[in-house]
Amino acid sequence: IQDLPGYRILLWQGGALANFLLPPVSGISPGVNHIFRNKYKMYEDWGRDVFSSVCVWPQVQIGLTLANAAAVKEVTSSRARFPKPTHDYRVLSFFGRNIVGSEGEEWKRYRKIAAPAFSERNNRMVWETSVKVVEDMFNLVWRDQDTISVDHCVDVTLPIALFIIGVAGFGRKVSWEDDEAIPSGHLLTFKNALHVVTTQVVLKLIVPDRLFGMTEHLRNVRLAFDELRQYMKEMIDERQNSDKGLKHDLFNSLLDANDVDDLSQRLTDDELLGNIFIFLVAGHETTSHTLCFAFALLALYPEEQDKLHHHIMGVLSDKTVPTYDQMPQLTHSMAVFNETLRMFPPVPTIPKISAEDTTLVTENSNGERQTIPVPKGTKIIINTVGLHYNQKYWHDPSTFKPSRFLGDWPRDAFQPYSSGARACLGRRFFETEGIAILTMLVARYKIEVKEEPQFVGETFEERKARILTTRPGLTLTPVRVPLVFKRRV
Ligand code: HEM
């Protein structure tokens, strides 16, 4: 890699220890959440849109971390040359092999099974489900209160996202009213089990199985894994024994794959569980966190919230409930999400590996093209955060400006969903639910940061830093976003 500047460290920068546990220690580890903390800074320091990493544990590894749009495009559009390092996805494969953590023929089989479920018919169902879930929240939970105050916005956005993937993805009947009841035969609610598994799954990588009985916390994590497995098995049994007739959701696509005559095309029980888990996780965590960051940004930038509200009022004929056919007109709601995903991409890094000796072309800080040698076996990290804060593509990148997505924008420099053959399959699913939820909420409520006595007198920048603090998780996670929703109508 011709002495390309970068990290020379003991621990691989993308590993669980380096990214989740250890502080920055020179020569050892770049520190927890270093990709999001540093954004484009490493590239400024090292003078180009790529930096190298050389580490020795858990094995000797060379890496190139990219924040250059052309180089990223080359990587995402050459699947054979830059496949996924499937070993890096084992954190998502505890319940079984699945579409996100596979490659080659195996991945093609999963994608062929899952892709048809993301149809226009399903999008319409996602929209209708989202409207119903939010209306129920207004009527059954928020009721006639003029002000709703929450200590952490994820407490609102997580159940919304979970109900929608439950209903529109898996035909699971859940409601705000019975959300907290533990069904007989279980020790945790479904929501709780899924939440513990998604937030604690990294422990499964670090702690050997035999130690999971040692502390109460570890026992709870083990219980959540067991409970979630049981819930998913019950969902399969229930659906297999019911009339699948008119349902066109994700679940039927996965189960129908098991009705084919060609045994080699069928999913094994583990593959079925693995893929159900992936859709549950992909379908709720990204959505919940993105909604939370969007609400936080709108609360911090009230003038942007006013513009959004004004636009929504111009589109909605009855001023409260948007229809699916109005979705293409809700351009400002879409722009708010794109800007939120630019600033807070839920998947900050997307790993690939070089399958051959090759090269990549990138740029130095003067905009001069540079050809970088890429030996076979090099890890290629697409740094969506670095790309999204690269001033070559985005003016004033730390400021929330949804209007940059109302005209034309540099598409190749916007990669929250990755791109090419391995791009996110649920992008439209998210956009549909997100626009419905945001539009309904902003039409009826004004979002503000909750005032708390201990923070009186803080500056805007301090408040912004506090509200928008993140930590690493399966996806980029907001730490604590205290908000107030004040009724407008
Ligand atoms: C804000 C919302 C979302 C974002 C930012 C997002 C982002 C991504 C990214 C970056 C990838 C590629 C990951 C990698 O290569 O390691 C991906 C893959 C995927 N996403 Fe999403 N996602 C979102 C919502 C969803 C939803 C709602 C679903 C399903 C209901 C979903 C299903 C999938 C699937 C199945 C894949 C694997 C595609 C494949 O490899 O063929 N995503 N997503």
Coordinates of C-alpha atoms and ligand atoms in Angstrom, one line a residue:
I1 CA 0.0 0.0 0.0
Q2 CA 3.1 2.2 -0.6
D3 CA 3.1 3.8 2.9
L4 CA -0.3 5.4 2.4
P5 CA -0.8 7.3 5.7
G6 CA -3.2 5.8 8.4
Y7 CA -3.4 3.8 11.5
R8 CA -0.6 1.5 12.6
I9 CA -2.3 -0.2 15.5
L10 CA -2.5 -3.4 17.4
L11 CA -6.3 -4.0 17.1
W12 CA -8.3 -4.1 14.0
Q13 CA -10.3 -0.8 13.9
G14 CA -13.7 -2.4 13.1
G15 CA -13.4 -5.1 15.7
A16 CA -15.7 -5.3 18.8
L17 CA -13.0 -4.5 21.3
A18 CA -11.7 -1.4 19.4
N19 CA -15.1 0.0 18.4
F20 CA -17.2 -0.8 21.4
L21 CA -14.9 -1.0 24.5
L22 CA -11.5 0.6 24.5
P23 CA -10.7 4.3 24.7
P24 CA -8.3 5.7 22.1
V25 CA -4.8 4.5 22.9
S26 CA -2.0 5.4 20.4
G27 CA -0.7 2.3 18.8
I28 CA -3.4 0.1 20.3
S29 CA -6.9 1.2 19.3
P30 CA -8.5 4.2 17.7
G31 CA -11.2 4.3 20.4
V32 CA -14.9 3.7 20.8
N33 CA -17.1 5.1 18.0
H34 CA -14.0 6.6 16.3
I35 CA -15.5 6.7 12.9
F36 CA -18.5 8.8 13.9
R37 CA -16.4 10.9 16.4
N38 CA -13.8 11.8 13.8
K39 CA -16.1 12.1 10.8
Y40 CA -13.9 13.6 8.0
K41 CA -11.1 14.7 10.3
M42 CA -8.7 11.7 9.7
Y43 CA -8.8 12.5 6.0
E44 CA -7.9 16.1 6.6
D45 CA -5.0 15.0 8.8
W46 CA -3.8 12.5 6.3
G47 CA -4.4 14.7 3.3
R48 CA -6.5 12.4 1.1
D49 CA -9.9 10.7 0.8
V50 CA -8.5 7.4 1.9
F51 CA -6.5 6.2 4.8
S52 CA -4.8 2.9 5.4
S53 CA -4.9 0.7 8.5
V54 CA -2.3 -2.0 9.4
C55 CA -3.1 -4.0 12.5
V56 CA -1.9 -7.3 13.9
W57 CA -4.8 -8.6 16.1
P58 CA -6.8 -10.9 15.8
Q59 CA -4.7 -11.3 12.6
V60 CA -2.4 -9.3 10.5
Q61 CA -4.7 -7.2 8.4
I62 CA -4.4 -4.3 5.9
G63 CA -7.4 -2.0 5.4
L64 CA -8.3 1.0 3.3
T65 CA -11.1 3.3 4.6
L66 CA -12.8 5.3 1.9
A67 CA -14.5 8.7 1.9
N68 CA -14.3 9.3 -1.8
A69 CA -17.5 9.1 -3.9
A70 CA -15.9 7.7 -7.1
A71 CA -13.9 5.1 -5.3
V72 CA -16.9 4.0 -3.2
K73 CA -18.9 3.7 -6.5
E74 CA -16.3 1.5 -8.0
V75 CA -16.3 -0.8 -4.9
T76 CA -20.1 -1.0 -4.7
S77 CA -20.6 -1.6 -8.4
S78 CA -18.0 -4.4 -8.6
R79 CA -19.4 -7.2 -6.4
A80 CA -17.1 -9.9 -7.7
R81 CA -14.0 -7.8 -7.2
F82 CA -15.1 -6.5 -3.8
P83 CA -17.4 -9.0 -2.1
K84 CA -18.5 -8.9 1.6
P85 CA -16.1 -10.3 4.2
T86 CA -18.9 -12.6 5.6
H87 CA -16.9 -13.4 8.7
D88 CA -17.4 -9.7 9.8
Y89 CA -21.2 -10.4 9.9
R90 CA -21.2 -13.2 12.4
V91 CA -22.7 -10.7 15.0
L92 CA -25.9 -10.9 12.9
S93 CA -25.8 -14.6 12.3
F94 CA -26.5 -16.1 15.8
F95 CA -29.9 -17.4 14.8
G96 CA -28.8 -18.6 11.4
R97 CA -27.3 -17.7 8.0
N98 CA -29.1 -14.8 6.3
I99 CA -29.3 -12.3 3.5
V100 CA -27.1 -9.6 5.0
G101 CA -24.2 -11.8 6.1
S102 CA -23.9 -14.0 3.0
E103 CA -22.2 -13.8 -0.4
G104 CA -22.2 -15.5 -3.8
E105 CA -24.8 -18.2 -4.6
E106 CA -26.1 -18.4 -1.0
W107 CA -26.9 -14.6 -1.0
K108 CA -28.5 -14.8 -4.5
R109 CA -30.9 -17.5 -3.2
Y110 CA -31.9 -15.4 -0.2
R111 CA -32.3 -12.2 -2.3
K112 CA -34.4 -14.0 -4.8
I113 CA -36.7 -15.2 -2.0
A114 CA -36.9 -11.9 -0.2
A115 CA -36.9 -9.3 -2.9
P116 CA -40.5 -9.9 -4.3
A117 CA -41.9 -9.1 -0.8
F118 CA -40.8 -5.5 -1.2
S119 CA -43.5 -4.7 -3.7
E120 CA -45.8 -1.8 -4.4
R121 CA -48.6 -3.7 -2.7
N122 CA -46.4 -4.1 0.4
N123 CA -45.5 -0.4 0.3
R124 CA -49.2 0.6 0.4
M125 CA -49.6 -1.8 3.4
V126 CA -46.6 -0.2 5.1
W127 CA -48.2 3.2 4.6
E128 CA -51.6 2.2 5.9
T129 CA -50.1 0.4 8.9
S130 CA -47.9 3.4 9.8
V131 CA -50.9 5.8 9.7
K132 CA -52.9 3.4 11.9
V133 CA -50.0 2.9 14.4
V134 CA -49.5 6.6 14.8
E135 CA -53.2 7.4 15.0
D136 CA -53.5 4.7 17.7
M137 CA -50.6 6.3 19.6
F138 CA -52.3 9.7 19.5
N139 CA -55.7 8.3 20.5
L140 CA -54.8 5.6 23.0
V141 CA -51.5 6.7 24.5
W142 CA -51.1 10.5 24.1
R143 CA -55.0 11.0 24.4
D144 CA -56.0 14.5 25.2
Q145 CA -52.7 15.7 26.6
D146 CA -51.6 19.0 25.1
T147 CA -47.9 18.3 26.0
I148 CA -46.2 15.0 25.9
S149 CA -42.8 14.9 27.5
V150 CA -40.3 12.0 27.0
D151 CA -36.9 11.4 28.6
H152 CA -35.7 9.6 25.5
C153 CA -37.3 9.9 22.1
V154 CA -36.4 6.3 21.2
D155 CA -39.0 5.2 23.8
V156 CA -41.6 6.6 21.3
T157 CA -39.9 5.7 18.0
L158 CA -38.8 2.1 18.8
P159 CA -42.4 0.8 19.5
I160 CA -43.7 2.6 16.4
A161 CA -41.0 1.0 14.2
L162 CA -41.5 -2.4 15.8
F163 CA -45.3 -2.4 15.4
I164 CA -44.9 -1.5 11.7
I165 CA -42.4 -4.2 10.9
G166 CA -44.5 -6.6 13.0
V167 CA -47.7 -5.9 11.1
A168 CA -46.5 -5.0 7.6
G169 CA -43.6 -7.5 7.6
F170 CA -44.9 -10.4 9.6
G171 CA -48.7 -9.9 10.0
R172 CA -48.1 -9.9 13.8
K173 CA -51.1 -8.3 15.6
V174 CA -49.7 -5.9 18.2
S175 CA -51.2 -2.8 19.7
W176 CA -50.2 -0.1 22.1
E177 CA -52.7 -1.5 24.7
D178 CA -51.3 -5.0 25.0
D179 CA -47.7 -4.0 24.3
E180 CA -46.5 -4.4 27.9
A181 CA -48.3 -7.8 28.7
I182 CA -46.1 -10.9 28.8
P183 CA -47.9 -13.7 27.0
S184 CA -48.2 -17.0 28.9
G185 CA -45.3 -19.4 28.3
H186 CA -42.9 -16.4 28.1
L187 CA -40.8 -14.5 30.6
L188 CA -40.2 -11.4 28.5
T189 CA -42.4 -9.4 26.1
F190 CA -41.5 -9.7 22.4
K191 CA -40.4 -6.1 22.4
N192 CA -38.1 -6.5 25.4
A193 CA -36.5 -9.7 24.1
L194 CA -35.8 -8.1 20.7
H195 CA -34.5 -5.0 22.3
V196 CA -32.1 -6.8 24.7
V197 CA -30.8 -9.0 21.8
T198 CA -30.2 -6.1 19.5
T199 CA -28.5 -3.9 22.1
Q200 CA -26.4 -6.6 23.7
V201 CA -25.6 -8.9 20.8
V202 CA -22.0 -7.7 20.7
L203 CA -21.5 -9.4 24.1
K204 CA -22.1 -12.7 22.3
L205 CA -18.9 -12.0 20.3
I206 CA -16.8 -11.1 23.2
V207 CA -18.0 -13.4 26.0
P208 CA -17.7 -17.2 25.6
D209 CA -21.0 -19.1 25.9
R210 CA -20.0 -21.0 29.1
L211 CA -19.7 -17.6 30.9
F212 CA -23.2 -16.5 30.2
G213 CA -24.4 -17.9 33.6
M214 CA -22.0 -15.8 35.6
T215 CA -23.7 -12.4 36.2
E216 CA -27.3 -11.4 36.3
H217 CA -26.8 -9.2 33.2
L218 CA -25.4 -12.0 31.2
R219 CA -28.2 -14.3 32.4
N220 CA -30.7 -11.8 31.2
V221 CA -29.0 -11.5 27.8
R222 CA -29.1 -15.3 27.5
L223 CA -32.8 -15.3 28.5
A224 CA -33.5 -12.7 25.8
F225 CA -31.9 -14.8 23.1
D226 CA -33.9 -17.9 24.2
E227 CA -37.1 -15.9 24.4
L228 CA -36.6 -14.3 20.9
R229 CA -35.9 -17.7 19.4
Q230 CA -39.1 -19.1 20.9
Y231 CA -41.1 -16.0 19.7
M232 CA -39.8 -16.5 16.2
K233 CA -40.6 -20.2 16.2
E234 CA -44.1 -19.5 17.4
M235 CA -44.6 -16.9 14.6
I236 CA -43.5 -19.6 12.1
D237 CA -45.9 -22.2 13.5
E238 CA -48.8 -19.8 13.7
R239 CA -48.4 -18.7 10.1
Q240 CA -47.8 -22.2 8.8
N241 CA -51.0 -23.3 10.4
S242 CA -53.1 -20.3 9.3
D243 CA -54.7 -19.3 6.0
K244 CA -51.9 -17.5 4.1
G245 CA -54.5 -16.6 1.5
L246 CA -54.4 -12.8 1.0
K247 CA -51.2 -12.0 2.8
H248 CA -48.4 -10.5 0.7
D249 CA -45.9 -9.7 3.4
L250 CA -42.2 -10.6 3.9
F251 CA -43.1 -13.6 6.0
N252 CA -45.1 -15.3 3.3
S253 CA -42.2 -14.9 0.9
L254 CA -39.8 -16.6 3.3
L255 CA -42.3 -19.4 4.1
D256 CA -43.4 -19.9 0.5
A257 CA -39.7 -20.6 -0.3
N258 CA -40.2 -23.8 1.7
D259 CA -43.1 -25.0 -0.4
V260 CA -41.0 -25.4 -3.6
D261 CA -40.2 -29.0 -4.9
D262 CA -36.5 -28.3 -5.4
L263 CA -35.1 -29.2 -1.9
S264 CA -31.9 -27.3 -2.6
Q265 CA -33.8 -24.0 -2.9
R266 CA -35.6 -24.5 0.4
L267 CA -34.5 -22.6 3.6
T268 CA -33.4 -24.8 6.5
D269 CA -35.0 -24.0 9.9
D270 CA -31.9 -22.1 10.9
E271 CA -31.9 -20.1 7.6
L272 CA -35.5 -19.2 8.2
L273 CA -34.8 -18.0 11.8
G274 CA -31.7 -16.2 10.6
N275 CA -33.6 -14.3 7.9
I276 CA -36.6 -13.5 10.1
F277 CA -34.2 -12.1 12.7
I278 CA -32.4 -10.0 10.1
F279 CA -35.7 -8.5 8.9
L280 CA -36.8 -7.7 12.4
V281 CA -33.6 -6.0 13.2
A282 CA -33.0 -4.3 9.9
G283 CA -36.7 -3.3 9.9
H284 CA -36.8 -1.6 13.3
E285 CA -33.5 -0.3 14.6
T286 CA -32.5 1.8 11.6
T287 CA -36.0 3.2 11.4
S288 CA -36.3 3.9 15.1
H289 CA -32.9 5.6 15.4
T290 CA -33.4 7.7 12.2
L291 CA -36.8 8.9 13.3
C292 CA -35.3 9.8 16.7
F293 CA -32.4 11.8 15.1
A294 CA -34.9 13.5 12.7
F295 CA -37.1 14.7 15.6
A296 CA -34.0 15.8 17.5
L297 CA -32.7 17.9 14.6
L298 CA -36.2 19.4 14.0
A299 CA -36.3 20.4 17.7
L300 CA -32.9 21.9 17.6
Y301 CA -33.6 23.8 14.3
P302 CA -37.2 25.3 14.8
E303 CA -37.0 27.3 11.6
E304 CA -36.5 24.1 9.6
Q305 CA -39.4 22.6 11.5
D306 CA -41.6 25.6 10.5
K307 CA -40.6 25.1 6.9
L308 CA -41.5 21.5 7.0
H309 CA -44.8 22.2 8.8
H310 CA -45.7 24.8 6.2
H311 CA -45.0 22.4 3.4
I312 CA -47.0 19.6 5.0
M313 CA -50.0 21.9 5.5
G314 CA -49.9 22.8 1.8
V315 CA -50.1 19.1 0.8
L316 CA -52.6 17.6 3.2
S317 CA -56.2 18.3 2.2
D318 CA -57.6 17.3 5.6
K319 CA -54.6 18.8 7.5
T320 CA -54.0 15.7 9.6
V321 CA -53.9 12.3 7.8
P322 CA -51.7 12.0 4.6
T323 CA -52.7 9.4 2.0
Y324 CA -50.3 7.0 0.2
D325 CA -51.1 8.9 -3.1
Q326 CA -49.8 12.1 -1.5
M327 CA -46.4 10.5 -0.7
P328 CA -44.7 11.8 -3.9
Q329 CA -45.7 15.4 -3.0
L330 CA -44.3 15.2 0.5
T331 CA -40.9 16.2 -0.8
H332 CA -39.9 18.2 2.2
S333 CA -40.5 15.2 4.6
M334 CA -38.2 13.2 2.3
A335 CA -35.6 15.9 2.3
V336 CA -35.6 15.9 6.2
F337 CA -34.9 12.2 6.2
N338 CA -32.2 12.4 3.6
E339 CA -30.5 15.2 5.5
T340 CA -30.9 13.2 8.8
L341 CA -29.4 10.1 7.1
R342 CA -26.5 12.2 5.7
M343 CA -25.6 13.5 9.2
F344 CA -26.4 10.3 11.1
P345 CA -26.0 7.3 8.8
P346 CA -27.3 4.3 10.8
V347 CA -24.6 2.1 9.2
P348 CA -21.4 4.2 9.6
T349 CA -19.1 1.6 7.9
I350 CA -19.8 -1.0 5.2
P351 CA -17.0 -3.6 4.9
K352 CA -15.8 -5.3 1.7
I353 CA -12.7 -7.3 0.9
S354 CA -10.6 -7.3 -2.2
A355 CA -10.8 -10.6 -4.0
E356 CA -7.8 -9.9 -6.2
D357 CA -4.7 -7.6 -6.6
T358 CA -6.2 -4.5 -8.0
T359 CA -6.2 -0.6 -7.7
L360 CA -8.6 2.1 -6.7
V361 CA -8.5 5.7 -7.8
T362 CA -9.1 8.4 -5.2
E363 CA -8.1 12.1 -4.5
N364 CA -5.8 14.0 -2.3
S365 CA -6.7 17.3 -0.6
N366 CA -5.8 19.3 -3.7
G367 CA -8.3 17.3 -5.7
E368 CA -5.5 15.5 -7.6
R369 CA -6.3 11.9 -8.6
Q370 CA -4.2 9.2 -7.1
T371 CA -4.1 5.5 -7.9
I372 CA -3.8 3.3 -4.8
P373 CA -2.6 -0.3 -5.0
V374 CA -5.0 -2.8 -3.4
P375 CA -3.5 -6.2 -2.7
K376 CA -5.8 -9.2 -2.6
G377 CA -7.2 -9.7 0.9
T378 CA -7.3 -6.0 1.8
K379 CA -10.3 -4.9 3.8
I380 CA -12.1 -2.0 2.1
I381 CA -14.2 0.0 4.5
I382 CA -16.8 2.3 3.0
N383 CA -16.9 5.2 5.5
T384 CA -20.4 6.7 5.0
V385 CA -19.8 9.2 7.8
G386 CA -16.5 10.4 6.2
L387 CA -18.2 10.6 2.8
H388 CA -21.2 12.5 4.2
Y389 CA -19.0 15.1 5.9
N390 CA -16.6 15.5 3.0
Q391 CA -16.7 19.2 2.0
K392 CA -15.9 18.4 -1.6
Y393 CA -19.5 17.2 -1.8
W394 CA -21.4 18.9 1.0
H395 CA -21.1 22.5 1.9
D396 CA -21.1 23.3 5.7
P397 CA -21.7 19.5 6.5
S398 CA -22.3 19.9 10.2
T399 CA -25.3 22.1 9.7
F400 CA -28.8 20.6 9.3
K401 CA -30.1 21.9 5.9
P402 CA -32.8 19.7 4.4
S403 CA -33.0 22.0 1.4
R404 CA -29.8 20.6 0.0
F405 CA -32.0 17.6 -0.9
L406 CA -34.7 19.6 -2.6
G407 CA -32.7 20.3 -5.8
D408 CA -30.0 18.1 -7.3
W409 CA -27.4 16.6 -4.9
P410 CA -24.2 14.5 -5.4
R411 CA -25.9 11.0 -5.4
D412 CA -22.7 9.0 -5.3
A413 CA -21.7 10.9 -2.1
F414 CA -24.9 9.8 -0.4
Q415 CA -24.6 6.2 0.8
P416 CA -26.8 5.5 3.8
Y417 CA -28.3 2.5 2.1
S418 CA -25.1 1.4 0.4
S419 CA -25.5 0.9 -3.4
G420 CA -25.1 -1.5 -6.2
A421 CA -26.2 -5.2 -6.0
R422 CA -25.9 -5.2 -2.2
A423 CA -27.9 -2.0 -1.6
C424 CA -30.5 -2.0 1.1
L425 CA -33.6 -3.9 0.2
G426 CA -35.8 -2.1 2.6
R427 CA -35.1 1.5 1.5
R428 CA -38.6 2.1 0.1
F429 CA -40.1 0.3 3.1
F430 CA -38.3 2.8 5.4
E431 CA -39.1 5.9 3.2
T432 CA -42.8 5.0 3.2
E433 CA -43.1 4.5 6.9
G434 CA -40.8 7.4 7.8
I435 CA -42.7 9.9 5.6
A436 CA -46.1 8.8 7.0
I437 CA -44.9 9.0 10.6
L438 CA -43.1 12.3 10.3
T439 CA -45.8 14.0 8.3
M440 CA -48.5 13.0 10.8
L441 CA -46.5 14.0 13.8
V442 CA -45.4 17.4 12.5
A443 CA -48.9 18.1 11.2
R444 CA -50.3 17.8 14.8
Y445 CA -47.4 18.5 17.2
K446 CA -44.6 20.9 17.6
I447 CA -41.3 19.2 18.7
E448 CA -39.1 21.0 21.2
V449 CA -36.1 20.0 23.3
K450 CA -37.2 19.3 26.9
E451 CA -36.0 22.0 29.3
E452 CA -34.2 20.5 32.2
P453 CA -32.9 22.5 35.2
Q454 CA -29.4 21.1 35.1
F455 CA -28.8 22.4 31.5
V456 CA -30.1 26.0 32.0
G457 CA -27.7 28.4 30.4
E458 CA -26.0 26.0 27.9
T459 CA -25.1 27.4 24.5
F460 CA -26.7 26.2 21.3
E461 CA -23.6 24.2 20.4
E462 CA -23.5 22.6 23.8
R463 CA -27.2 21.7 23.6
K464 CA -26.7 20.3 20.1
A465 CA -23.7 18.2 21.2
R466 CA -25.7 16.9 24.2
I467 CA -28.9 16.0 22.3
L468 CA -27.0 14.5 19.3
T469 CA -24.6 12.3 21.3
T470 CA -24.2 8.8 19.8
R471 CA -22.8 5.5 20.7
P472 CA -22.0 2.5 18.5
G473 CA -24.5 -0.4 18.5
L474 CA -25.7 -2.7 15.8
T475 CA -26.6 0.7 14.2
L476 CA -25.6 4.2 15.2
T477 CA -27.5 4.8 18.4
P478 CA -28.7 8.1 20.0
V479 CA -27.8 8.1 23.7
R480 CA -30.5 10.3 25.3
V481 CA -32.9 12.6 23.4
P482 CA -35.3 14.3 25.8
L483 CA -38.1 16.0 23.8
V484 CA -41.5 17.6 24.3
F485 CA -44.3 17.3 21.8
K486 CA -46.8 20.2 22.0
R487 CA -50.2 19.9 20.3
R488 CA -50.8 22.4 17.5
V489 CA -54.4 21.4 16.6
Ligands
HEM1 C1 -33.1 4.2 7.6 C2 -33.4 3.0 7.2 C3 -32.4 2.0 6.7 C4 -31.0 2.2 6.4 C5 -30.2 3.4 6.5 C6 -30.5 0.9 5.9 C7 -29.2 0.7 5.5 C8 -28.8 -0.5 5.0 C9 -27.4 -0.7 4.5 C10 -26.2 0.3 4.6 C11 -27.3 -2.0 4.0 C12 -26.1 -2.7 3.5 C13 -25.4 -3.3 4.7 C14 -24.1 -4.0 4.4 O1 -23.7 -4.1 3.2 O2 -23.4 -4.4 5.3 C15 -28.6 -2.5 4.1 C16 -29.0 -3.8 3.7 C17 -30.2 -4.4 3.9 N1 -31.3 -3.8 4.5 FE1 -31.5 -1.9 5.1 N2 -31.5 0.0 5.9 C18 -32.7 0.6 6.4 C19 -33.9 0.0 6.5 C20 -34.2 -1.3 6.2 C21 -35.5 -1.9 6.4 C22 -36.8 -1.1 6.9 C23 -35.5 -3.1 6.0 C24 -36.5 -4.2 5.9 C25 -37.7 -4.1 6.3 C26 -34.1 -3.3 5.5 C27 -33.6 -4.5 5.0 C28 -32.3 -4.7 4.5 C29 -31.9 -5.9 3.9 C30 -32.7 -7.2 3.7 C31 -30.5 -5.7 3.5 C32 -29.6 -6.7 2.8 C33 -29.6 -6.6 1.3 C34 -28.6 -7.5 0.6 O3 -27.5 -7.7 1.1 O4 -29.1 -8.1 -0.4 N3 -33.4 -2.2 5.7 N4 -29.5 -1.6 4.7

